Short mmCIF file of C-alpha atoms in Angstrom, two decimals:
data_model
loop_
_atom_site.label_atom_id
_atom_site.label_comp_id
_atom_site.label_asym_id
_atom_site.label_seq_id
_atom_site.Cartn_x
_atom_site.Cartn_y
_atom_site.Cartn_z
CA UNK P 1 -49.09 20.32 -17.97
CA UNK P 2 -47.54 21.31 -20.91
CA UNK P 3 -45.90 24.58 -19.04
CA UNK P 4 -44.26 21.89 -16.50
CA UNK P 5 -42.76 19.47 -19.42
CA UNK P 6 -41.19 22.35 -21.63
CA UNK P 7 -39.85 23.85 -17.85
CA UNK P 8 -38.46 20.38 -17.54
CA UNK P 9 -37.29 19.99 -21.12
CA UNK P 10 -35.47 23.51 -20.79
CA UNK P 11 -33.99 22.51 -17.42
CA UNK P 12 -32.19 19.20 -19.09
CA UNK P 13 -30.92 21.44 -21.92
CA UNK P 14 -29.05 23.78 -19.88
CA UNK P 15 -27.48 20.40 -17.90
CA UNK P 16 -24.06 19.46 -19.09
CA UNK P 17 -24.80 16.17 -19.50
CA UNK P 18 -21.10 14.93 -20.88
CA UNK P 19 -20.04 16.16 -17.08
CA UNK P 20 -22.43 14.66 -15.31
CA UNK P 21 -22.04 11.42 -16.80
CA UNK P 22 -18.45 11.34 -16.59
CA UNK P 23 -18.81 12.17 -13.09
CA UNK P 24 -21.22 9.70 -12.13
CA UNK P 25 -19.24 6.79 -14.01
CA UNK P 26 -16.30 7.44 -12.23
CA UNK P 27 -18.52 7.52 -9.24
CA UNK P 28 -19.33 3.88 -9.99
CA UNK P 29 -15.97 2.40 -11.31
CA UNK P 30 -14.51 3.49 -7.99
CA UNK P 31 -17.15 1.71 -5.82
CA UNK P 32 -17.38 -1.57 -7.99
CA UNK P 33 -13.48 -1.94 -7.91
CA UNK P 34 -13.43 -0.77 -3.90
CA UNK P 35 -16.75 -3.26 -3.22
CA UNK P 36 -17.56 -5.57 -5.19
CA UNK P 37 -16.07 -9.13 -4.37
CA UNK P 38 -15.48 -9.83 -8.38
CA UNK P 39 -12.64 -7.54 -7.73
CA UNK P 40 -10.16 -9.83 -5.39
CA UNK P 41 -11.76 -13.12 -6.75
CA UNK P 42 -9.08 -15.19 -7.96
CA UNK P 43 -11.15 -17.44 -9.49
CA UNK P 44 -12.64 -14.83 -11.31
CA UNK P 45 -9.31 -13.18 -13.42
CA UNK P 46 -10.96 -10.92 -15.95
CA UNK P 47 -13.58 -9.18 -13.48
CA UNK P 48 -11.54 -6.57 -13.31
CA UNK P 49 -10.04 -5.89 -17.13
CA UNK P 50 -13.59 -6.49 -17.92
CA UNK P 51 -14.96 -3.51 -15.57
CA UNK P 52 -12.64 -1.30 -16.87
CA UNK P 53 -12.82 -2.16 -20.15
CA UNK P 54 -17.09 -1.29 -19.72
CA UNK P 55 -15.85 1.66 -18.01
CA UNK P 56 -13.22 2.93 -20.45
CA UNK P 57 -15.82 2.62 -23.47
CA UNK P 58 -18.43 4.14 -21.31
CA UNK P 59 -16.65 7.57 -20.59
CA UNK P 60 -15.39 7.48 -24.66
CA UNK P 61 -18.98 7.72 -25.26
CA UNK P 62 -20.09 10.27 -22.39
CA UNK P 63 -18.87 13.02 -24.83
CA UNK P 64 -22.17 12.18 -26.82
CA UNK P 65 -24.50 12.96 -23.82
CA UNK P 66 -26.75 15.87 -24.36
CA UNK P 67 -29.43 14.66 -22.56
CA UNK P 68 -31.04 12.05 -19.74
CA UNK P 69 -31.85 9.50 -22.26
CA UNK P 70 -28.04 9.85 -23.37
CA UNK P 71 -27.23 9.62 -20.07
CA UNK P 72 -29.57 6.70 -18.94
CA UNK P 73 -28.44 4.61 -21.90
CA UNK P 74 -24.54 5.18 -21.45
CA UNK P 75 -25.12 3.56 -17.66
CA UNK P 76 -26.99 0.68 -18.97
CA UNK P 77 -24.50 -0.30 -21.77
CA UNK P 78 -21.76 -0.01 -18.95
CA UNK P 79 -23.83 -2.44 -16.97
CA UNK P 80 -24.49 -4.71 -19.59
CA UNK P 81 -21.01 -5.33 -19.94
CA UNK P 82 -21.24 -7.83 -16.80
CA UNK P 83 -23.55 -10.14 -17.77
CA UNK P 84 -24.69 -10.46 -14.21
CA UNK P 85 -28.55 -9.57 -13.45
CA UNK P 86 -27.43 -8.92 -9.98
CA UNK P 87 -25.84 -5.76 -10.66
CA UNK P 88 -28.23 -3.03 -9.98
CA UNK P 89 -27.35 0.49 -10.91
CA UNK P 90 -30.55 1.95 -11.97
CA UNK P 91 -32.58 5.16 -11.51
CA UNK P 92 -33.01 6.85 -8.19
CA UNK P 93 -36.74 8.22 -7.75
CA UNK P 94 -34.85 12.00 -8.53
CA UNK P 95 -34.17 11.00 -11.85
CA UNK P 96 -36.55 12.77 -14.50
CA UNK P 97 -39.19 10.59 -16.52
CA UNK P 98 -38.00 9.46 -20.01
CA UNK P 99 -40.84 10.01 -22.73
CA UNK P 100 -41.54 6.91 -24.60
CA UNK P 101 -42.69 6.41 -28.08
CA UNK P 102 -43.85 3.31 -29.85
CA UNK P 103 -44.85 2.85 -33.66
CA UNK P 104 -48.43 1.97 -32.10
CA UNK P 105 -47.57 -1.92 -31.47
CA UNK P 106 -45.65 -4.22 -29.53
CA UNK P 107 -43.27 -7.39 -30.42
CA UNK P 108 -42.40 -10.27 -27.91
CA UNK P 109 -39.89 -12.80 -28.52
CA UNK P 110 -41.06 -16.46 -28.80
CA UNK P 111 -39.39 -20.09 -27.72
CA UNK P 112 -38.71 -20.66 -31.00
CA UNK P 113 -36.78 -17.53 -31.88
CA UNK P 114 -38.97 -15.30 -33.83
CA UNK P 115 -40.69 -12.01 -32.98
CA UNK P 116 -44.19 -11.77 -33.10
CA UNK P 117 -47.03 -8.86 -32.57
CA UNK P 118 -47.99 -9.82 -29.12
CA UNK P 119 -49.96 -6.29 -28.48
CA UNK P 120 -51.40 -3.45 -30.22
CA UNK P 121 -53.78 -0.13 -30.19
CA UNK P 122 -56.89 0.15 -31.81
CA UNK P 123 -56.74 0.56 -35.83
CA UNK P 124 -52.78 -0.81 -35.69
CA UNK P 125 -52.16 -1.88 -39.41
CA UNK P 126 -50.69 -4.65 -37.96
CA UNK P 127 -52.42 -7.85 -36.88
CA UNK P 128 -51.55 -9.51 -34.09
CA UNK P 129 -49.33 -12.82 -34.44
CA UNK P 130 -47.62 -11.09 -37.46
CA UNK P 131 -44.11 -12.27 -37.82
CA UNK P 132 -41.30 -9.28 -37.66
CA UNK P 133 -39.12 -10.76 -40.80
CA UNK P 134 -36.68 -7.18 -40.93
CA UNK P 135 -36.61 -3.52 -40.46
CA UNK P 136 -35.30 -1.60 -42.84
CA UNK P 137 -33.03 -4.61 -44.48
CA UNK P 138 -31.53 -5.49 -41.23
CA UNK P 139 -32.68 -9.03 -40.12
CA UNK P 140 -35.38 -9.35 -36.84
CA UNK P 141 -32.45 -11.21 -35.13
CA UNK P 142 -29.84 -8.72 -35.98
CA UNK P 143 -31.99 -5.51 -35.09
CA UNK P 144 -33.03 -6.92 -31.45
CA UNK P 145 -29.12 -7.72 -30.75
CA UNK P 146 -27.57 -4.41 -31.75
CA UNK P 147 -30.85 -2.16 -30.29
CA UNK P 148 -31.74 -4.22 -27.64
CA UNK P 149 -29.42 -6.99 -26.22
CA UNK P 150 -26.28 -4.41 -26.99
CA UNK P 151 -28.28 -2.77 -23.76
CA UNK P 152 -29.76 -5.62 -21.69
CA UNK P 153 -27.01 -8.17 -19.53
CA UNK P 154 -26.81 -11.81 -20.06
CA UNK P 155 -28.39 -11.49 -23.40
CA UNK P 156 -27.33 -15.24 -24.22
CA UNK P 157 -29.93 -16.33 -22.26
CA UNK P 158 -32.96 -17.12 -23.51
CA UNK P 159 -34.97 -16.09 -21.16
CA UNK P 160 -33.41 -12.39 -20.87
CA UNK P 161 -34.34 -12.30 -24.82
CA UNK P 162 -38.06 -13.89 -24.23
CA UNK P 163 -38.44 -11.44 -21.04
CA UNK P 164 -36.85 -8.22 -22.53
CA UNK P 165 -37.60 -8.75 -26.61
CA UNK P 166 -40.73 -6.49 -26.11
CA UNK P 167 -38.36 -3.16 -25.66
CA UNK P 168 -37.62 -3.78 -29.63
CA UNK P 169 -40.72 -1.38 -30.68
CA UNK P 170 -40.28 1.25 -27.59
CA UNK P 171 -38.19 3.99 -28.05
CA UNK P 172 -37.11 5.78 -25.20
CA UNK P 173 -34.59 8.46 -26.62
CA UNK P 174 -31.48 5.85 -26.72
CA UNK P 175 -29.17 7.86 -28.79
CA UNK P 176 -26.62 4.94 -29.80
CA UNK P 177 -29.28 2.97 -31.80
CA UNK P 178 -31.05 3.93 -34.75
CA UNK P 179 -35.29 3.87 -34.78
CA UNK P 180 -36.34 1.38 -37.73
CA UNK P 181 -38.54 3.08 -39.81
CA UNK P 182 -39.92 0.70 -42.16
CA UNK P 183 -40.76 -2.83 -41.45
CA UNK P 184 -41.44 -5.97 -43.18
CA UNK P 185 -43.76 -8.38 -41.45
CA UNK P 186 -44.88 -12.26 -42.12
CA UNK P 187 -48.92 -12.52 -42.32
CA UNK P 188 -49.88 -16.08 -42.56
CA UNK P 189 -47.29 -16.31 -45.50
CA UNK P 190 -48.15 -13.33 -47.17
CA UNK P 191 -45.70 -10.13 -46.88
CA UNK P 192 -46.72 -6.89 -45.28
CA UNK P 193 -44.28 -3.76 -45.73
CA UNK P 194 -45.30 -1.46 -43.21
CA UNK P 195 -43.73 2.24 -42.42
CA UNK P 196 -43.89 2.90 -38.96
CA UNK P 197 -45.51 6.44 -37.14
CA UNK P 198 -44.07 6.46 -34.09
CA UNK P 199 -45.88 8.82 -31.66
CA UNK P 200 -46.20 9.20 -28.02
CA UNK P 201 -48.05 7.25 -25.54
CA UNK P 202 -49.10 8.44 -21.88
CA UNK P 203 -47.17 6.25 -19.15
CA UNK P 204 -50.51 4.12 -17.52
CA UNK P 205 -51.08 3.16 -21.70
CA UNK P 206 -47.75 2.06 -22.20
CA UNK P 207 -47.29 -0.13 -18.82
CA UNK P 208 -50.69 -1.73 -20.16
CA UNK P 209 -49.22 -2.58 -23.43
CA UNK P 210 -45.90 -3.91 -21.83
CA UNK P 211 -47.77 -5.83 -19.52
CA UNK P 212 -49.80 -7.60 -22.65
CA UNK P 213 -46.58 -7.98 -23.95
CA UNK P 214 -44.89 -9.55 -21.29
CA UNK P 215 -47.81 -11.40 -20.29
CA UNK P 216 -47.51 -10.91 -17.09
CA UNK P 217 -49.56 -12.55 -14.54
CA UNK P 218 -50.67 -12.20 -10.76
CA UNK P 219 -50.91 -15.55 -8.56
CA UNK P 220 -51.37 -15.57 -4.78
CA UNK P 221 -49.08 -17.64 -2.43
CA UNK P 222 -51.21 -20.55 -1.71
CA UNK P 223 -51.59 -24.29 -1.06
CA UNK P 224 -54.62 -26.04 -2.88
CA UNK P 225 -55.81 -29.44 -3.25
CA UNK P 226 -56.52 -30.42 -6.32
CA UNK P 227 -59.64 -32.18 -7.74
CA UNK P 228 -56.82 -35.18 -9.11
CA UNK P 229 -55.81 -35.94 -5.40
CA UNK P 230 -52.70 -33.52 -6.39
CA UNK P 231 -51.22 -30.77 -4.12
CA UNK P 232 -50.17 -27.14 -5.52
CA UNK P 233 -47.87 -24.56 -3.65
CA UNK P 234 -48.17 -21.54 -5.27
CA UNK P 235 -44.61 -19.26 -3.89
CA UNK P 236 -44.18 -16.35 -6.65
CA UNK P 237 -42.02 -14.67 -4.75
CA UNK P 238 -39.13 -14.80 -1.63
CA UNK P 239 -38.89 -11.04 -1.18
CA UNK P 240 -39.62 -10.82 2.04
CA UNK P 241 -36.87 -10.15 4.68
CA UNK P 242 -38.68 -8.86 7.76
CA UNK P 243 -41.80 -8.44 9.55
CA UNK P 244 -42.97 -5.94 8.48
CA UNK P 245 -42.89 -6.97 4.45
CA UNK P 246 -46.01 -7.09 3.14
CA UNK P 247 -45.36 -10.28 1.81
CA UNK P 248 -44.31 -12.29 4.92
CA UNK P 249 -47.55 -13.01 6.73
CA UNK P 250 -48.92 -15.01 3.20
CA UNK P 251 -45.06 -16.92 3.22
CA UNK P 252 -45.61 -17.49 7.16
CA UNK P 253 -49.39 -18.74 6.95
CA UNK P 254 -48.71 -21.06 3.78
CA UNK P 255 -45.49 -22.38 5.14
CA UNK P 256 -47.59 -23.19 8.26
CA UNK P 257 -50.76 -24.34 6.49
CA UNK P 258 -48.30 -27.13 4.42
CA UNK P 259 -46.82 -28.13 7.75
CA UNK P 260 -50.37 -29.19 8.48
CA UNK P 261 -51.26 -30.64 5.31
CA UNK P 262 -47.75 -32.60 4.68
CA UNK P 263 -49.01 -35.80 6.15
CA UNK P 264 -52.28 -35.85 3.57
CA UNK P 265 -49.18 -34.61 0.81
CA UNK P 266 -47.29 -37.53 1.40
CA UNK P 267 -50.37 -40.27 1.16
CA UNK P 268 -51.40 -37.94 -2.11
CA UNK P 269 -50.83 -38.27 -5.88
CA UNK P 270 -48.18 -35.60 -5.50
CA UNK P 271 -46.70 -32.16 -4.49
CA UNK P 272 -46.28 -29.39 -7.34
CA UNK P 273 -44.37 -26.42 -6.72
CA UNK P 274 -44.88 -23.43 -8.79
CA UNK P 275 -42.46 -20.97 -9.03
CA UNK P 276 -43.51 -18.77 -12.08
CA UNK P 277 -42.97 -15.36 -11.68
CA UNK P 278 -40.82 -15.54 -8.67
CA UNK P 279 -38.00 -13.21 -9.26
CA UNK P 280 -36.05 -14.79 -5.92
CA UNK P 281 -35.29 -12.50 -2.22
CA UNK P 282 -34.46 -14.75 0.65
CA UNK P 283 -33.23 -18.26 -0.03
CA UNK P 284 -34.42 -19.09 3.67
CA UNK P 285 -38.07 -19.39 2.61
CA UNK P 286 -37.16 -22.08 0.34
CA UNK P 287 -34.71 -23.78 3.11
CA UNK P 288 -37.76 -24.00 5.67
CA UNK P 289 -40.51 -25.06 2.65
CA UNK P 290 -37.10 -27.98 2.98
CA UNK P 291 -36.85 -28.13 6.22
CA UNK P 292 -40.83 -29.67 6.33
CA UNK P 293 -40.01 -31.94 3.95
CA UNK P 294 -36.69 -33.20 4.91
CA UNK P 295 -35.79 -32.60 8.62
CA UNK P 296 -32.82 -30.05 8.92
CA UNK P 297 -30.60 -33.05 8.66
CA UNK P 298 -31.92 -33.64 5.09
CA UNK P 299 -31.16 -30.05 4.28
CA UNK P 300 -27.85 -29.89 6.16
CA UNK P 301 -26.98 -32.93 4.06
CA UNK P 302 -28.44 -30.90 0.93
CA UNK P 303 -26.22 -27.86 1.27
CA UNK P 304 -23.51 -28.82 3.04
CA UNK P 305 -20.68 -28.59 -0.10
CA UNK P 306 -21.96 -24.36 -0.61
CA UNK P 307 -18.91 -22.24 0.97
CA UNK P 308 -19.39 -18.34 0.72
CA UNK P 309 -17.01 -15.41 0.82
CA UNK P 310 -17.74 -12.10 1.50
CA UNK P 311 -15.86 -8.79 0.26
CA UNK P 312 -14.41 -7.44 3.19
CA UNK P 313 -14.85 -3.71 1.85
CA UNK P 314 -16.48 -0.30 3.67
CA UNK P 315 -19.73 -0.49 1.71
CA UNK P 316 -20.42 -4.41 2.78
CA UNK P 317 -19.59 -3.50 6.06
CA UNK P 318 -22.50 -0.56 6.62
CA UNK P 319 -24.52 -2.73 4.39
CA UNK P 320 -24.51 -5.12 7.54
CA UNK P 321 -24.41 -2.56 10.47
CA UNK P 322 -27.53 -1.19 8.68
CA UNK P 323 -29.44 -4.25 8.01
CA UNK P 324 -28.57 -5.54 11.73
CA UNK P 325 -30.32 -2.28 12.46
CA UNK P 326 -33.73 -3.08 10.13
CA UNK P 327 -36.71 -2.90 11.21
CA UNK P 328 -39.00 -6.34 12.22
CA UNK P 329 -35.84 -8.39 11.48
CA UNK P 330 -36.01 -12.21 13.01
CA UNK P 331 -33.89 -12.01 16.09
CA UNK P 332 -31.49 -14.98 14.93
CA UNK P 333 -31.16 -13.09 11.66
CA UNK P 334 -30.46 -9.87 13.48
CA UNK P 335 -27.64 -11.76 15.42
CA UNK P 336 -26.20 -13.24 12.57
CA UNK P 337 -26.00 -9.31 10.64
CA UNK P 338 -24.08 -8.66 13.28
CA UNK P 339 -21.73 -11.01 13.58
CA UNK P 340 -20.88 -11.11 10.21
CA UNK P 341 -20.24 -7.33 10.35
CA UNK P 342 -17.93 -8.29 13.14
CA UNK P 343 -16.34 -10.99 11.34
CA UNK P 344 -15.98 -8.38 8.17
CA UNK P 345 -14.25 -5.70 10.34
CA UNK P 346 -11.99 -7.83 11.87
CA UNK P 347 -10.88 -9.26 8.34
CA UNK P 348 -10.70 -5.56 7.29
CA UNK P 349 -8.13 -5.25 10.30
CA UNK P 350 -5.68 -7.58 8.70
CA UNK P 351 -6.21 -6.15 5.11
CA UNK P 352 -7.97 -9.31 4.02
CA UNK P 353 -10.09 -8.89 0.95
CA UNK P 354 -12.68 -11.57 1.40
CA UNK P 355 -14.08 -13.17 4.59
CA UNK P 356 -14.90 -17.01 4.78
CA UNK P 357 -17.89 -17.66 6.42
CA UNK P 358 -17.70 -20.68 8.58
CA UNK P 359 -20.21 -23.49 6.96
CA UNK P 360 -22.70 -24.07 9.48
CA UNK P 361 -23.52 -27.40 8.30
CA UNK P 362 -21.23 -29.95 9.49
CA UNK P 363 -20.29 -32.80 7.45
CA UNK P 364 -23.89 -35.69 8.17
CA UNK P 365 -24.26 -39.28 7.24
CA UNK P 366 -27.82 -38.55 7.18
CA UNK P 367 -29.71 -39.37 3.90
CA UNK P 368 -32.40 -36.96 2.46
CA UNK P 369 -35.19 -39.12 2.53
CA UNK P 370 -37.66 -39.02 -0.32
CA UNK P 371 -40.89 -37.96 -0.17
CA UNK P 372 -43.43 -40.94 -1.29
CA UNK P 373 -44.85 -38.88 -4.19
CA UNK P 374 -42.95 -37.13 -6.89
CA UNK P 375 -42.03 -33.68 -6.77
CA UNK P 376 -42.59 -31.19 -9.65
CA UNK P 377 -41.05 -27.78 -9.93
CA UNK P 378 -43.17 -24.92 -12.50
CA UNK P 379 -40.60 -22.55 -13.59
CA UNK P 380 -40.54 -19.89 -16.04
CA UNK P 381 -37.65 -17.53 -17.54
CA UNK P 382 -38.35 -14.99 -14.04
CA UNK P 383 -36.74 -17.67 -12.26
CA UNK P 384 -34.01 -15.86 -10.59
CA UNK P 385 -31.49 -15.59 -7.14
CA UNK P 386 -33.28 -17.32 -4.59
CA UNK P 387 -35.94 -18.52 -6.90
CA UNK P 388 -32.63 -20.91 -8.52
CA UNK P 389 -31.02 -21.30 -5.60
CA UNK P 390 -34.56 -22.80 -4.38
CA UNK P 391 -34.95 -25.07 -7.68
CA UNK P 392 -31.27 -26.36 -7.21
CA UNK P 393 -32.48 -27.67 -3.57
CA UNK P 394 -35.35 -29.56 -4.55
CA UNK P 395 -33.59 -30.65 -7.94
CA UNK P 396 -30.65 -31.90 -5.89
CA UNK P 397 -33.45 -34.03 -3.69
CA UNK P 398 -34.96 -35.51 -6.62
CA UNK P 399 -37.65 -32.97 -7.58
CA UNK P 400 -38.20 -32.57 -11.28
CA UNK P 401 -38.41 -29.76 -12.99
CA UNK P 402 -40.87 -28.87 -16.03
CA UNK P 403 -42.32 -25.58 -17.49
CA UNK P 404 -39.55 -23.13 -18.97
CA UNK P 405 -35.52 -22.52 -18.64
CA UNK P 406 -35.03 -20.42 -15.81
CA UNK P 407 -32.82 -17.09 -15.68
CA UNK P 408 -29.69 -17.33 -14.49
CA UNK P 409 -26.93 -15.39 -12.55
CA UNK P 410 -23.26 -15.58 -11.69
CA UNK P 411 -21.84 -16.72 -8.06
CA UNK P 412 -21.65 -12.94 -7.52
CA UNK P 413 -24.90 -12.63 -5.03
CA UNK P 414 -26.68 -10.88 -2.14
CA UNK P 415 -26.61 -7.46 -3.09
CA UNK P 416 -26.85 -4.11 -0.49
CA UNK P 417 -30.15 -3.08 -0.19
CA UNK P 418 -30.25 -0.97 2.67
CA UNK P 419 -26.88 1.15 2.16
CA UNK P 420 -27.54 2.09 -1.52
CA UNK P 421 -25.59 4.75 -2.44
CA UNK P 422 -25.88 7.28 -5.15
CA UNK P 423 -23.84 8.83 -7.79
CA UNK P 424 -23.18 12.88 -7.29
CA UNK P 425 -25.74 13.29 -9.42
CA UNK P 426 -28.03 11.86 -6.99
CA UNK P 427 -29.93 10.21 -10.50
CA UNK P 428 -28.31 7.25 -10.27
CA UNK P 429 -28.21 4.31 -7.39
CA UNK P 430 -25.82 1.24 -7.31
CA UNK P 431 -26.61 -2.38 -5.64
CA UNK P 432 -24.19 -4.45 -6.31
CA UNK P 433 -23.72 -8.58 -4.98
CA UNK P 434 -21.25 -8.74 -1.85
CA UNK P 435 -20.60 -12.07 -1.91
CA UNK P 436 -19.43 -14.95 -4.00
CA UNK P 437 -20.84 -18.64 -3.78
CA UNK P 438 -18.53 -21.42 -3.88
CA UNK P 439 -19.37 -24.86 -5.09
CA UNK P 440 -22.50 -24.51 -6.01
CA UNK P 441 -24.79 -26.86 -7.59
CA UNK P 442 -25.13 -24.81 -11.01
CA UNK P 443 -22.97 -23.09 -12.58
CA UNK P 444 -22.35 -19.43 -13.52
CA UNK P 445 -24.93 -17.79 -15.68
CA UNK P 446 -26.37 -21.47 -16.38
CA UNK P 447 -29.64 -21.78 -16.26
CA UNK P 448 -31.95 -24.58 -14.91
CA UNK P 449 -33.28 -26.45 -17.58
CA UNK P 450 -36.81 -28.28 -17.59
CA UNK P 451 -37.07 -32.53 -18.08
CA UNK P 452 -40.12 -31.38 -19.87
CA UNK P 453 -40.79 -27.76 -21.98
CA UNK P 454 -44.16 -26.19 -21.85
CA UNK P 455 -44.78 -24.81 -25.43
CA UNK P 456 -48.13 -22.65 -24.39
CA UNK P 457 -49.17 -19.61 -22.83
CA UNK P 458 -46.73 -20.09 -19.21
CA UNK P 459 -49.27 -17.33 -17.65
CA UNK P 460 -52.24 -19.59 -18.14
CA UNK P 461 -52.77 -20.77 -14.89
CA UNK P 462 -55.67 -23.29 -15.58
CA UNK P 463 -53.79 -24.36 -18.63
CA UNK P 464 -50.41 -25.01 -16.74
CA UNK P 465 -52.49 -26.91 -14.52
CA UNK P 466 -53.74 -29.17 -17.37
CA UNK P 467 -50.63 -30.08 -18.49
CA UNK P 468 -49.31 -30.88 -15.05
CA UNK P 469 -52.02 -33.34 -14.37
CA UNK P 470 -51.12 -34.85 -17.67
CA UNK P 471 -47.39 -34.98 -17.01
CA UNK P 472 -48.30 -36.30 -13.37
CA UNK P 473 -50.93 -39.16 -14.56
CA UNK P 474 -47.75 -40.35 -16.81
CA UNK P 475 -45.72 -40.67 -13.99
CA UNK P 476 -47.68 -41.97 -11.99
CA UNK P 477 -48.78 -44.92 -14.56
CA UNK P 478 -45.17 -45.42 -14.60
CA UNK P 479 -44.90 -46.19 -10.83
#
């Protein structure tokens, strides 16, 4: 083991890294600018000086680069120059492993601002729940914008610094930041200098600490009833595109099941939908959970104001052919791949630069007609993509939402995932949004904000379900 890592190590030391990465970012620059739809939105002015400007500081730095880290890091500072979680360009599976050190404990950003010990190995000197108050004279806040958010897009919103503030204490060989090295920490009002011994940690450790950190949970897409004459749909995630995704037989069977059940849900004491830890996929899951409730009508009538155009560029296009071509795709979605590519080509033809897609809902007198229980949508700060564009419908049909503030993202969406292609380097791949959402309910980078905030544990199933009841016996009283 140790003959393969110092072969490795000697193997990165002999790359010329500078080249590489100067290489590979102008590998990227040139397909964002020919690609992405940011690019010939008019609507959108400083896309452009702002990619370059990411790009021009990036390649100032590249002359740094002596090593993967170096490397690593320089690509995600150029990415989190766009504040937009939907650009991808991240490691291929060729890249080599970055070693990771940690000062044997973990921080985690709370709702209220301050960074506490959330996770820890044995002996730590630090309890847990210990308040980070600085490192090394610079301020908690200030040390988790310039080594973390400095690396990390959208880091105004609060729920990229809740989700991301455990990376604070994990260093991973970023060579524009500087390691803390001595730390002072609140302890139930008494002070608690501590200098830090940062040492390795093997991989399967580490992702168990992170996970702690994060507090990261597992639910199963389900419908229950509830002892309170309640209903909860469970839906923590949309990724699912095709047949053959593991996920799409649960979505399929629970979509089906609350077909069955909808005429108990409406004679009930309500429907909750709980969306933690859905990081989005396909908004069509949440159109036909809509489409049960409302008729098509009702969702016609919900969506109709949404235009999109697409970038009428090379890479959307064999993003489409190839998708059209995917494996266990719904015919009608097949069909409609297709004809967009069509559509696309034939707007290439007359050097257009974006492609209006004809709105397929046609202007309808038809009111969405309320369920006769309230609606109540769980959210927490994964809340992304289709996961907002799924809390936007039910908010716009009167569903309320409670839990945490969402993520957010730009009207820059529906990124290649099929065509992905990859730097020279081959260490590097880039998924970028082709299209650009018009009209839309929220706006960019805004999150969806709760009627009511949930100030416990958001993992806590059983206690999420507590509260609910609570929040739901209010309303209820109030009918």
């Amino acid at each position: 083991m140790l003959l393969v890592t110092l072969s490795s190590a000697i193997a990165s030391n002999q790359i010329n890294w500078t080249s590489r990465a100067t290489q590979d970012l102008h590998f990227i620059h040139d397909y964002v600018r020919a690609n992405h739809p940011g690019m010939v939105n008019e609507e959108d002015p400083e896309f452009g000086p702002r990619e370059f400007e990411a790009f021009r500081l990036a390649l100032a730095q590249a002359s740094d680069i002596r090593s993967y880290a170096g490397y690593f890091w320089l690509i995600e500072r150029y990415r989190a120059h766009f504040n937009d979680l939907h650009m991808q360009i991240s490691p291929t599976s060729k890249a080599p492993s970055i070693e990771r050190r940690w000062p044997g404990f973990l921080t985690r950003m709370t709702a209220d601002g301050t960074q506490r010990v959330v996770a820890s190995e044995p002996g730590a000197k630090i309890p847990l729940n210990a308040t980070l108050v600085s490192c090394d004279g610079i301020k908690a806040q200030t040390l988790m914008q310039t080594n973390v958010g400095s690396f990390t897009p959208s880091w105004f919103l609060k729920s990229q610094r809740l989700a991301m503030g455990y990376r604070l204490f994990i260093d991973e060989g970023n060579p524009f930041i500087r390691r803390p090295a001595l730390c002072l920490f609140d302890v139930e009002g008494k002070e608690l200098k501590v200098k830090l011994d940062w040492h390795s940690v093997s991989p399967d450790r580490m992702k168990q600490y992170i996970s702690q950190a994060q507090r990261s949970f597992d639910q199963p897409t389900a419908l229950h009833h509830l002892p309170d004459d309640s209903w909860w749909l469970s839906l923590p995630s949309f990724d699912s595109f095709a047949s053959d995704d593991k996920l799409q037989p649960a979505l399929t069977a629970v979509l089906k099941q609350f077909k069955a059940a909808l005429p108990a849900i409406q004679h009930s004491k309500g429907l909750t939908i709980d969306l933690r830890g859905n990081y989005g996929g396909n908004s069509d899951w949440a159109n036909q959970l809509a489409t049960i409730l409302w008729g098509e009508q009702g969702v016609t009538r919900l969506l109709q104001e949404e235009t999109i155009d697409w970038r009428a560029s090379s890479g959307v296009l064999e993003e489409l052919r190839q998708r059209a071509l995917y494996k266990g795709l719904p015919p009608p979605l097949r069909e409609e791949m297709q004809d967009t590519a069509i559509a696309i080509a034939k707007a290439r033809q007359h050097d257009q630069p974006l492609w209006n897609e004809p709105s397929k809902m046609e202007a309808h007198r038809h009111k969405v007609i309320p369920l006769r229980v309230p609606i109540l949508l769980v959210t927490d700060e994964s809340c992304l993509s289709a996961c907002l564009d799924a809390v936007d419908l039910f908010r716009k049909a009167g569903a309320i939402q409670v839990g945490r503030e969402t993520s957010a993202d730009t009207f820059y969406m529906d990124n290649n995932f099929v065509f992905v292609p990859e730097t020279p380097s081959h260490l590097t791949r880039i998924s970028i949004p082709m299209k650009i959402y018009r009209h839309r309910f929220r706006g960019s980078n805004q999150p969806s904000r709760p009627l009511l905030e949930y100030q416990g544990d958001i993992s806590s199933t059983q206690d999420v379900k507590a509260w609910v009841s609570l929040i739901r016996s209010v309303v209820t009283g109030l009918d």
